[in-house]
Coordinates of C-alpha atoms in Angstrom, one line a residue:
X1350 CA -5.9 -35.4 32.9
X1351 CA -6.0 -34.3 29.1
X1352 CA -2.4 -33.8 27.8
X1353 CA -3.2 -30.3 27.0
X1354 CA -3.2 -29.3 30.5
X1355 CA -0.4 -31.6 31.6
X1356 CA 2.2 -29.0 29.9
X1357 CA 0.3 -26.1 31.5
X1358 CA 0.7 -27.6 35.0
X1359 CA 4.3 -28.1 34.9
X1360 CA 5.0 -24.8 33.3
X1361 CA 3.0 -23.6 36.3
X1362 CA 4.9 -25.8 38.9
X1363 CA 8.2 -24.1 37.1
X1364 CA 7.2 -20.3 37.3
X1365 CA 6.1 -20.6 41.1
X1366 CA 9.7 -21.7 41.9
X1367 CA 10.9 -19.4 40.0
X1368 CA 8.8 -16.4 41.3
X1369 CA 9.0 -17.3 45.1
X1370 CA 12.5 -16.2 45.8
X1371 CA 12.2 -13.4 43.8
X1372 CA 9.0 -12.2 46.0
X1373 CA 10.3 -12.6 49.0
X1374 CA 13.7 -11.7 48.6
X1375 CA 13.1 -7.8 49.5
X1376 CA 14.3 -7.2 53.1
X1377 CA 11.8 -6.6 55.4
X1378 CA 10.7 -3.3 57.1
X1379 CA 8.3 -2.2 59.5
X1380 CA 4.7 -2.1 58.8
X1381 CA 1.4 -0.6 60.4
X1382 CA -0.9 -3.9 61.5
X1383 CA -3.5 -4.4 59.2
X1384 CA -6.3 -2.0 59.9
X1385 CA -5.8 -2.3 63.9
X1386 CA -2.3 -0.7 64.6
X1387 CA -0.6 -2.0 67.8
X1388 CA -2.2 -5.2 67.5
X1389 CA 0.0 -8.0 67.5
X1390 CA -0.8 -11.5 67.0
X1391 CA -4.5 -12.2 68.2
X1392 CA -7.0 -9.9 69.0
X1393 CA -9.2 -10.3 71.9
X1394 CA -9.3 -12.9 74.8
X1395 CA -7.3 -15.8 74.2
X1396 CA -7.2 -18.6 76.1
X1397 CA -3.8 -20.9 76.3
X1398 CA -6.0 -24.0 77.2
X1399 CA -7.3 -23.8 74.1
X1400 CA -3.8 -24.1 71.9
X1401 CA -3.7 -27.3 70.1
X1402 CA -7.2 -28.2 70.1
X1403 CA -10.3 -27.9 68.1
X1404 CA -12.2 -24.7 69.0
X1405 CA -15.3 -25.1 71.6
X1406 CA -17.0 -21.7 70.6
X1407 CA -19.3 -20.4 73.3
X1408 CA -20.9 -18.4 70.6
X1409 CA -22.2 -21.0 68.0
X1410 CA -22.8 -20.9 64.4
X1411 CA -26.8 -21.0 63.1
X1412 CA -28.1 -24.4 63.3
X1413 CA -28.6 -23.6 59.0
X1414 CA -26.8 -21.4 57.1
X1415 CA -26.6 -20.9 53.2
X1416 CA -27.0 -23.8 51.2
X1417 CA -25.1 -22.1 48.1
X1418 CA -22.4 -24.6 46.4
X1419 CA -23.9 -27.9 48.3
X1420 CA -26.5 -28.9 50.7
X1421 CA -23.6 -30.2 53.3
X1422 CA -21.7 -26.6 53.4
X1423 CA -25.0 -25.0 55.2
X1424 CA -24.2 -27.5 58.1
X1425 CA -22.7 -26.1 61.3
X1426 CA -19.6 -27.6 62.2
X1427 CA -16.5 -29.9 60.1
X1428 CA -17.9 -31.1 56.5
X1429 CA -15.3 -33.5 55.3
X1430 CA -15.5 -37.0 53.4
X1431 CA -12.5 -38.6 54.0
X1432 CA -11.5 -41.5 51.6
X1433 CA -9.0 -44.6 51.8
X1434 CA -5.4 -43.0 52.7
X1435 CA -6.1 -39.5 53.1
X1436 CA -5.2 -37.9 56.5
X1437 CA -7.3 -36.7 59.0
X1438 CA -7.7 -32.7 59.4
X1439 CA -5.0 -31.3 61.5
X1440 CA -6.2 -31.0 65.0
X1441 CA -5.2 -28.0 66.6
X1442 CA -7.5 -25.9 64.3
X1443 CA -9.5 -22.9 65.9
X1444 CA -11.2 -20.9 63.6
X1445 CA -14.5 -19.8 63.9
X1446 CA -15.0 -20.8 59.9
X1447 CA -12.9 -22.1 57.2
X1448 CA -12.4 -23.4 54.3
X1449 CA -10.0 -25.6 51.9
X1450 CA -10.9 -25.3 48.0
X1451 CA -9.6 -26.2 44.4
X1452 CA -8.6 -22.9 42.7
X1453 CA -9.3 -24.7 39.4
X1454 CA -12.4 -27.1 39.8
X1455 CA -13.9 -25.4 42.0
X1456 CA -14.3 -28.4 44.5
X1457 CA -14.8 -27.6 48.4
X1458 CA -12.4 -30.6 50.0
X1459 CA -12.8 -29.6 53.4
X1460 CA -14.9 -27.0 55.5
X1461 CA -16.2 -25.5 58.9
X1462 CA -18.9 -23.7 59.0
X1463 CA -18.3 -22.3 55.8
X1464 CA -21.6 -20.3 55.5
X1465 CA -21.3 -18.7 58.5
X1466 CA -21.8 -14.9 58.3
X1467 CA -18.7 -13.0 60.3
X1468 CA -16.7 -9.7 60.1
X1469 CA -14.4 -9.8 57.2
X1470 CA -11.7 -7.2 58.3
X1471 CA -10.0 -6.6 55.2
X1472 CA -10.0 -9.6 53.5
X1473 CA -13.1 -7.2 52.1
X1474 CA -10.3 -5.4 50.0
X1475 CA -10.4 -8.7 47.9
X1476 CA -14.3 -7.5 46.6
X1477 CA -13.2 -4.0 46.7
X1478 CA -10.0 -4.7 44.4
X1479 CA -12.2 -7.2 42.0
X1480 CA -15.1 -4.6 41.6
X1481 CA -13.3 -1.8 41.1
X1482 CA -9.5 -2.4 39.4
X1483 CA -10.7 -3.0 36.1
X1484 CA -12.5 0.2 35.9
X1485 CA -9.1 2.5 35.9
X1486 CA -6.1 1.9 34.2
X1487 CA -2.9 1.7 36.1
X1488 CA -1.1 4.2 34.6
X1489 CA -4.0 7.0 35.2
X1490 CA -3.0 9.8 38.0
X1491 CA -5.3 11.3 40.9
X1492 CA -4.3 14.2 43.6
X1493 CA -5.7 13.0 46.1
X1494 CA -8.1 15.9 47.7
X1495 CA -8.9 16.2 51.8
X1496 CA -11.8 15.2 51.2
X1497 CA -11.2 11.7 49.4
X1498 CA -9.8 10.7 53.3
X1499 CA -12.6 11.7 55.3
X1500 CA -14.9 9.1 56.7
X1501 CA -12.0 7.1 57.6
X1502 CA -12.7 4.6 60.8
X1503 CA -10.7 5.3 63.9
X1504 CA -7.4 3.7 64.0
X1505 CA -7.3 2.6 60.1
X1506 CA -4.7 1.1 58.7
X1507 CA -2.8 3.8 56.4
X1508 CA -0.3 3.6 53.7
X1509 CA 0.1 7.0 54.0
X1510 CA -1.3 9.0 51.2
X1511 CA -1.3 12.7 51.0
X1512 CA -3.7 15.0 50.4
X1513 CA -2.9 17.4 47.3
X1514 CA -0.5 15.1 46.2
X1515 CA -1.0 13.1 42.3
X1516 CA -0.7 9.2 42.7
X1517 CA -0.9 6.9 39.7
X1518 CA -3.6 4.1 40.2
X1519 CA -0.8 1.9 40.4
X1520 CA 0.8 2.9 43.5
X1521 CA -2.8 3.4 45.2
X1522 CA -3.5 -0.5 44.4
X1523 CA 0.2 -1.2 45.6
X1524 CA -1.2 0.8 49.0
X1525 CA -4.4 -1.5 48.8
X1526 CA -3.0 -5.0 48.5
X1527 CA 0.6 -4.6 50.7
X1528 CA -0.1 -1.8 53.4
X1529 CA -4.0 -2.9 53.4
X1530 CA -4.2 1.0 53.2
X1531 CA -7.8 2.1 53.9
X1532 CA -6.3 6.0 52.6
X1533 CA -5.9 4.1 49.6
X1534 CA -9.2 2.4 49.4
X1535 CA -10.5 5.8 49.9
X1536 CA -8.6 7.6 47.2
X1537 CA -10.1 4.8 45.0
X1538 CA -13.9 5.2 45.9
X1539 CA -13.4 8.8 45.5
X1540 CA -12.1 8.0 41.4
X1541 CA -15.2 5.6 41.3
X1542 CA -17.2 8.2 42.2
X1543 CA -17.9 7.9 46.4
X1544 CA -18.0 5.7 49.1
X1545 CA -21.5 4.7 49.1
X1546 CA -21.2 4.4 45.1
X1547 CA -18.4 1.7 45.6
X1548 CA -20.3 -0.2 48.3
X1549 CA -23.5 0.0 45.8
X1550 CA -21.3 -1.5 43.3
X1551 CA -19.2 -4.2 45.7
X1552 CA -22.6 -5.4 47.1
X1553 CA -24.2 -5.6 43.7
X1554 CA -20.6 -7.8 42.6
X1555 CA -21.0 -9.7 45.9
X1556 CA -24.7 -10.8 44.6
X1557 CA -23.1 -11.7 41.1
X1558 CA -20.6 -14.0 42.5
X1559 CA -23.5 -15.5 44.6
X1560 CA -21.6 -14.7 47.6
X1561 CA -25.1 -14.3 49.5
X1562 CA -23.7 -14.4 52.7
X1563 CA -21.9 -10.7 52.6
X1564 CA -23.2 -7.9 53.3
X1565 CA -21.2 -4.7 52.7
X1566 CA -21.3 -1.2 54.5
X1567 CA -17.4 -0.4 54.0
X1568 CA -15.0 -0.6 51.3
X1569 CA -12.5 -1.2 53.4
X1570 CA -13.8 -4.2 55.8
X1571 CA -13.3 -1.6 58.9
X1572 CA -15.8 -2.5 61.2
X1573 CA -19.8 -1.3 60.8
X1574 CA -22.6 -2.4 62.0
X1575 CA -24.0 -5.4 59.6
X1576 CA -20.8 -5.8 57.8
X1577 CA -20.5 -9.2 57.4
X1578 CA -18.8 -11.9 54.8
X1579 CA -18.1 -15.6 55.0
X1580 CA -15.2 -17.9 54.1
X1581 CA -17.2 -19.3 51.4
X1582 CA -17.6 -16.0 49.9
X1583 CA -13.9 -14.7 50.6
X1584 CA -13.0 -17.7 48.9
X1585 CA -15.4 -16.7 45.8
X1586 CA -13.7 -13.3 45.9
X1587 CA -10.3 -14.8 46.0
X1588 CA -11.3 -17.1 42.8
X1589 CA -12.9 -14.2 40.5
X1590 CA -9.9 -12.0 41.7
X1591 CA -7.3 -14.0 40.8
X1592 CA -8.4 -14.3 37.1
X1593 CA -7.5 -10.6 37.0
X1594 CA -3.7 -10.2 36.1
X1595 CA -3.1 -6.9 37.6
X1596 CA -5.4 -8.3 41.0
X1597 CA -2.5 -11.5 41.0
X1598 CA 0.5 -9.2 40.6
X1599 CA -0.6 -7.0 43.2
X1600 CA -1.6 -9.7 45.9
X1601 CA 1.3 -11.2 45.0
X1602 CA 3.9 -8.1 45.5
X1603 CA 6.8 -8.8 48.4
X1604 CA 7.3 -5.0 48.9
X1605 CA 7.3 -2.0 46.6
X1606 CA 8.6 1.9 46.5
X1607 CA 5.9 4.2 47.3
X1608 CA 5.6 8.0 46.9
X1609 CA 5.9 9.9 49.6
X1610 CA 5.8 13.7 50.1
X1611 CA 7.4 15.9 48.0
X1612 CA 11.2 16.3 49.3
X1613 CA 13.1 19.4 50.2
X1614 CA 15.3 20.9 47.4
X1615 CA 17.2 24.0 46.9
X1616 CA 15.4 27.4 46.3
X1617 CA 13.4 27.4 43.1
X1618 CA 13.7 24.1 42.1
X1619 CA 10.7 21.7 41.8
X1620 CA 11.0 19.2 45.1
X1621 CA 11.5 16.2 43.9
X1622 CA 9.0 12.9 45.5
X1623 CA 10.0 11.1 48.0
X1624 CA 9.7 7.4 47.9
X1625 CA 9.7 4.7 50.8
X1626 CA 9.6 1.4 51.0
X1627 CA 6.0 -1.0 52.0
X1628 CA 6.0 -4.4 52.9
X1629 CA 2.9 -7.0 52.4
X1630 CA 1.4 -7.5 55.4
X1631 CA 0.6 -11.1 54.1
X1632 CA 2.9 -13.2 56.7
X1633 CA 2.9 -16.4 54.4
X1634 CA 4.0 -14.1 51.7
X1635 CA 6.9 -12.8 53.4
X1636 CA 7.5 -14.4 56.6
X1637 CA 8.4 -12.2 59.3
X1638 CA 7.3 -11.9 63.3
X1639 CA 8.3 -16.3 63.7
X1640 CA 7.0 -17.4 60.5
X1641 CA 8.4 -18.3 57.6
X1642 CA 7.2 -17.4 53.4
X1643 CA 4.7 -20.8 53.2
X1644 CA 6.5 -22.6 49.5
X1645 CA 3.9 -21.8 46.7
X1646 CA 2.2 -18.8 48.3
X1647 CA 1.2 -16.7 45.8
X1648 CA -1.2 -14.2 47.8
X1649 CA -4.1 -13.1 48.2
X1650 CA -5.3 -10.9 51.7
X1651 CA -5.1 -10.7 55.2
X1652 CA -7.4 -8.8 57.5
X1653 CA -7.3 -8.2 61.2
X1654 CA -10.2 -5.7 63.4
X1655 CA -11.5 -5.8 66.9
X1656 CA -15.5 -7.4 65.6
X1657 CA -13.4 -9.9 63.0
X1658 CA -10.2 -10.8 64.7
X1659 CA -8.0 -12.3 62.1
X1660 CA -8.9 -13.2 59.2
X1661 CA -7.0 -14.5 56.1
X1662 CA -7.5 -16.0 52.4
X1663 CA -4.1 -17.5 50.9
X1664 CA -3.3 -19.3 47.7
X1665 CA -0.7 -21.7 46.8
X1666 CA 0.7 -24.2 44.2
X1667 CA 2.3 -27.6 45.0
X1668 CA 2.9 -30.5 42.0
X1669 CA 0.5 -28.7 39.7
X1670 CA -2.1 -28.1 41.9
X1671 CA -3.7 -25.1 43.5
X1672 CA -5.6 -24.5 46.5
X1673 CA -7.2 -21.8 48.2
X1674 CA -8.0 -21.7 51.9
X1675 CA -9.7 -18.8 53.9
X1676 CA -9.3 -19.3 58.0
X1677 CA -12.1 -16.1 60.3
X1678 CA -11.0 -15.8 63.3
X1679 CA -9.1 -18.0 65.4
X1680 CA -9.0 -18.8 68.7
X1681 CA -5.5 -19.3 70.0
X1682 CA -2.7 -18.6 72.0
X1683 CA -0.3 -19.4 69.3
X1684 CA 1.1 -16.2 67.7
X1685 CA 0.2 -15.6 64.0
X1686 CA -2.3 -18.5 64.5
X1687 CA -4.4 -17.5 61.4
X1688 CA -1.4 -18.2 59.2
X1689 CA -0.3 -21.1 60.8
X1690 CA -3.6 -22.9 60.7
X1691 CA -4.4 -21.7 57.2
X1692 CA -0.4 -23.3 56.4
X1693 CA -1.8 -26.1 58.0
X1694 CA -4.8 -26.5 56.1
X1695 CA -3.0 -26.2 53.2
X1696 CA -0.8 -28.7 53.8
X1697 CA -3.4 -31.2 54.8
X1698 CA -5.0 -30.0 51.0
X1699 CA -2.6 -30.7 49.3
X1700 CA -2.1 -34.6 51.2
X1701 CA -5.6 -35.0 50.9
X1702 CA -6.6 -34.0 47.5
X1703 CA -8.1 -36.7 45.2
X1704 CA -8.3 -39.1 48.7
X1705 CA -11.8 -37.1 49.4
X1706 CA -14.7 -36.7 48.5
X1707 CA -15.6 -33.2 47.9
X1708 CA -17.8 -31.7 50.3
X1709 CA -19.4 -29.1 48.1
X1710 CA -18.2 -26.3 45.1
X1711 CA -17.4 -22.7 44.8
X1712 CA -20.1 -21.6 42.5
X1713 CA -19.6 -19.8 39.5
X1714 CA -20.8 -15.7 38.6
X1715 CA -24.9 -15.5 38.0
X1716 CA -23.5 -13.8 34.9
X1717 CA -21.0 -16.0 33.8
X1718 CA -22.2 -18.5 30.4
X1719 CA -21.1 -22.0 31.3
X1720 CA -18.7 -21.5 28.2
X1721 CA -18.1 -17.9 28.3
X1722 CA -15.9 -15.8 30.8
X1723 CA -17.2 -14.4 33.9
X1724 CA -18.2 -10.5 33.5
X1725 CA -15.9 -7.9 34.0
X1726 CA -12.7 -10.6 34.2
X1727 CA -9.5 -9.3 32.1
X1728 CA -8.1 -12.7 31.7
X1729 CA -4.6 -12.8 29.6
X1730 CA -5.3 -14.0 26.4
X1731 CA -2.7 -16.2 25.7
X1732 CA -4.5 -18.9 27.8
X1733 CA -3.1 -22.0 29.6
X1734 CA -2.0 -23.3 25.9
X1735 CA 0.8 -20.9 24.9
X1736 CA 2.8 -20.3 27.8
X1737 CA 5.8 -18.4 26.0
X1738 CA 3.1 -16.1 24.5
X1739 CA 1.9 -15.2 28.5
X1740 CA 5.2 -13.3 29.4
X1741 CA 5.5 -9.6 29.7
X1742 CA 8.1 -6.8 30.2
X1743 CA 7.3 -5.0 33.2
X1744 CA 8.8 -1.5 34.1
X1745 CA 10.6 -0.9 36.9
X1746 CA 10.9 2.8 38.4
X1747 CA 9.9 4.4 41.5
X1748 CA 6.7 3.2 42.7
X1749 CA 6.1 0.4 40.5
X1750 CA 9.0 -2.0 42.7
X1751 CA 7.9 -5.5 44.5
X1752 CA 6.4 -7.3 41.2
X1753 CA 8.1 -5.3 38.4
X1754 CA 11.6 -6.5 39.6
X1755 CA 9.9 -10.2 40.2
X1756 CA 8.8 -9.9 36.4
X1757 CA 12.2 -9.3 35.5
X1758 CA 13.8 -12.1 37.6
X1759 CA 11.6 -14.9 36.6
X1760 CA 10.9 -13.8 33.1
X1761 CA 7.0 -13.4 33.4
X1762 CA 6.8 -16.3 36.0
X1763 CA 3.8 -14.8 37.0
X1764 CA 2.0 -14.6 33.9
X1765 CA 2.8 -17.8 33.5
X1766 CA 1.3 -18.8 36.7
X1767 CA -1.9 -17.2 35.4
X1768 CA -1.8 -18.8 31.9
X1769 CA -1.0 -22.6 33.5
X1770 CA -4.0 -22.3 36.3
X1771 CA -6.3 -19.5 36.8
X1772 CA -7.3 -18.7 33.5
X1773 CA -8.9 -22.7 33.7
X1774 CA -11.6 -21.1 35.2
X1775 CA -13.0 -19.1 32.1
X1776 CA -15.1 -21.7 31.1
X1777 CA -17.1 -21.6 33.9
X1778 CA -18.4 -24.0 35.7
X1779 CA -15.2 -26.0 33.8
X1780 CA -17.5 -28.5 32.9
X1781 CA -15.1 -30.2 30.5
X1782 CA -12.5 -30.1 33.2
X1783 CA -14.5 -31.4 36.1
X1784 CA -15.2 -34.4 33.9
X1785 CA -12.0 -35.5 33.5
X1786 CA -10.7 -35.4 37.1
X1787 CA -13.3 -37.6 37.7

């Protein structure tokens, strides 16, 4: 570990304790179900004999899937290389795929049929937001016309937005990442210029990220026919996403004041907005419904459809290190079991790391110079290296709550989180980096 990094890591270790409370602090209020409302816990059949043990699917992965990031992730089945005093995987694990990765190197320490192409639900937004968020500035305003909400899949998951009503860019991300608001993701495609532009431009991302398992219909992750992602890949959207600062203060928002419709006032007078309070539907996040905010969480997207099930990509910081983890669809009786086992797997990550051999890597962009940034990431430039230089001053009004009071709690904890890990990753494939951990 080069001393330069060392300073970066604890400032890191610092600003996540720092942030935490501050995230999720807000009290909690009720929230739609990510793009299934009514759906609690699990969707489909479950089966209580199957709590607490491995998952026996009785609809199996391909005998050989993708081979991208290592020959052993395209195996069906566990993939790990345990080495002296690491612990064994928990067992009551039942998702169909998952994974446990580095944020920072990049190395896969643990996987289940990683490759495997499934539903995504809306851990999709995570491409959407990636593809699409740099392209506006937050501060720019859109009406939102009847038409931007057509096309909508039965049932969506709303914020709600209103037709013929302005919204800043900023409170239609805020709908995005906490209400998973597919109204939202609409209102979005409409400013990028149409649905099947966006999905155009998602799929041709997707490709850029080699995340050749996906392949996308919606912008949203509602179910359509052929829609289909993998953990591998939602963790490669995770990775690239997170190198965005407005993508980490979004994924990472407790709850936030949203516009609403215009309010009643007296005769003549311009009604003033209405603003009401959304929650992040991220359990680990927040806690809520039995569980409890996982320590380090830090985002990113949760998902949950009648094709997909659950579906969920975290990430989180413990003693300097970061991990991300992406669990598709388990198979439990357990309540909130896609949380619980991606909690689990991360606390097995964070035993286990540097006690395994790594089982494959998260690949970097097709575009991205092995010393260069990836294309299209907005890094802050301040880098892991000057810390102090990483804070900002974030407004706080109506409709820019959740990470704006955060900011101004932990004094730019969050930039700093960005500065002390995920910016790492612009020398992709951290070649430098990867040699000294070794």
């Amino acid at each position: 570990m080069s001393a330069v990094k060392k300073p970066a890591k604890i400032a890191l270790a610092v600003a996540v304790a720092a942030l935490l409370p501050a995230l999720t602090a807000a009290p909690a209020s009720a929230v739609a179900n990510d793009d299934k409302p009514g759906t609690q816990g699990q969707p489909g059949k479950a089966d209580p004999g199957k709590a607490g043990k491995t998952r026996k699917d009785p609809d199996p992965p391909p005998a050989a899937m993708s081979t991208v990031g290592g020959a052993q992730l395209g195996r069906p089945g566990t993939q790990v290389k345990l080495g002296a005093g690491a612990p064994v995987l928990p067992m009551d694990l039942t998702g169909r795929s998952w994974i446990v990765a580095d944020a920072e190197n990049g190395q896969v320490l643990a996987s289940h049929n990683a490759h495997w192409r499934l539903p995504p639900a809306s851990t999709l937004k995570m491409l959407f937001a990636d593809t699409v968020l740099p392209k506006f500035p937050k501060t720019d305003v859109h009406t939102v016309t009847p038409a931007d909400l057509e096309g909508m899949g039965e049932g969506s998951s709303i914020v709600p937005i209103h037709a013929n009503l302005p919204y800043t860019v900023h409170d239609l991300w805020l709908g995005v990442f906490l209400r998973s608001g597919n109204d939202a993701v609409h209102a979005l495609a409409a400013m990028n210029g149409g649905v099947p532009k966006t999905v155009q431009d998602m799929q041709a991302h997707a490709d850029d990220l080699q995340a050749l398992d996906t392949h996308v219909v919606s912008p949203d992750g509602y179910d359509a026919p052929g829609q289909v992602s993998s953990a591998y890949d939602l963790t490669l959207f995770a990775r690239s996403g997170l190198q965005k600062k407005d993508f980490r203060e979004y994924c990472s928002t407790a709850s936030a004041k949203f516009p609403g419709a215009e309010g009643k006032t007296a005769e003549g007078k311009t009604p003033e907005r209405e603003y009401f309070e959304i929650q992040n539907t991220n359990r680990l996040l927040t806690g809520e419904n039995g569980l409890s905010p996982y320590k380090g969480i830090a985002g990113v997207k949760n998902g949950n459809t009648t094709n997909a099930g659950a579906t969920f990509t975290g990430v989180a910081e413990r003693d300097g290190r970061v991990l991300l983890v992406t669990v598709m669809n388990p198979d439990s009786a357990e309540g909130q079991a896609v949380y619980k086992e991606a909690a689990r797997l991360l606390d097995w990550g964070f035993a286990a790391a540097g006690k395994v051999t790594p089982v494959g890597e998260l690949v970097p962009p097709k575009s991205a110079a092995p010393s260069g940034a990836p294309q299209g990431s907005q890094p802050s430039a301040a880098g892991g290296r000057d810390t102090a230089k990483a804070a900002v001053t974030t407004k706080k009004g109506p409709g820019s709550g959740g990470i704006g009071t955060a900011l101004a709690i932990a004094g730019g904890a969050l930039v700093v989180v960005a500065a002390g890990v995920f910016l790492l990753n612009r020398r992709w494939p951290l070649p430098e980096l990867v040699r000294r951990k070794k």
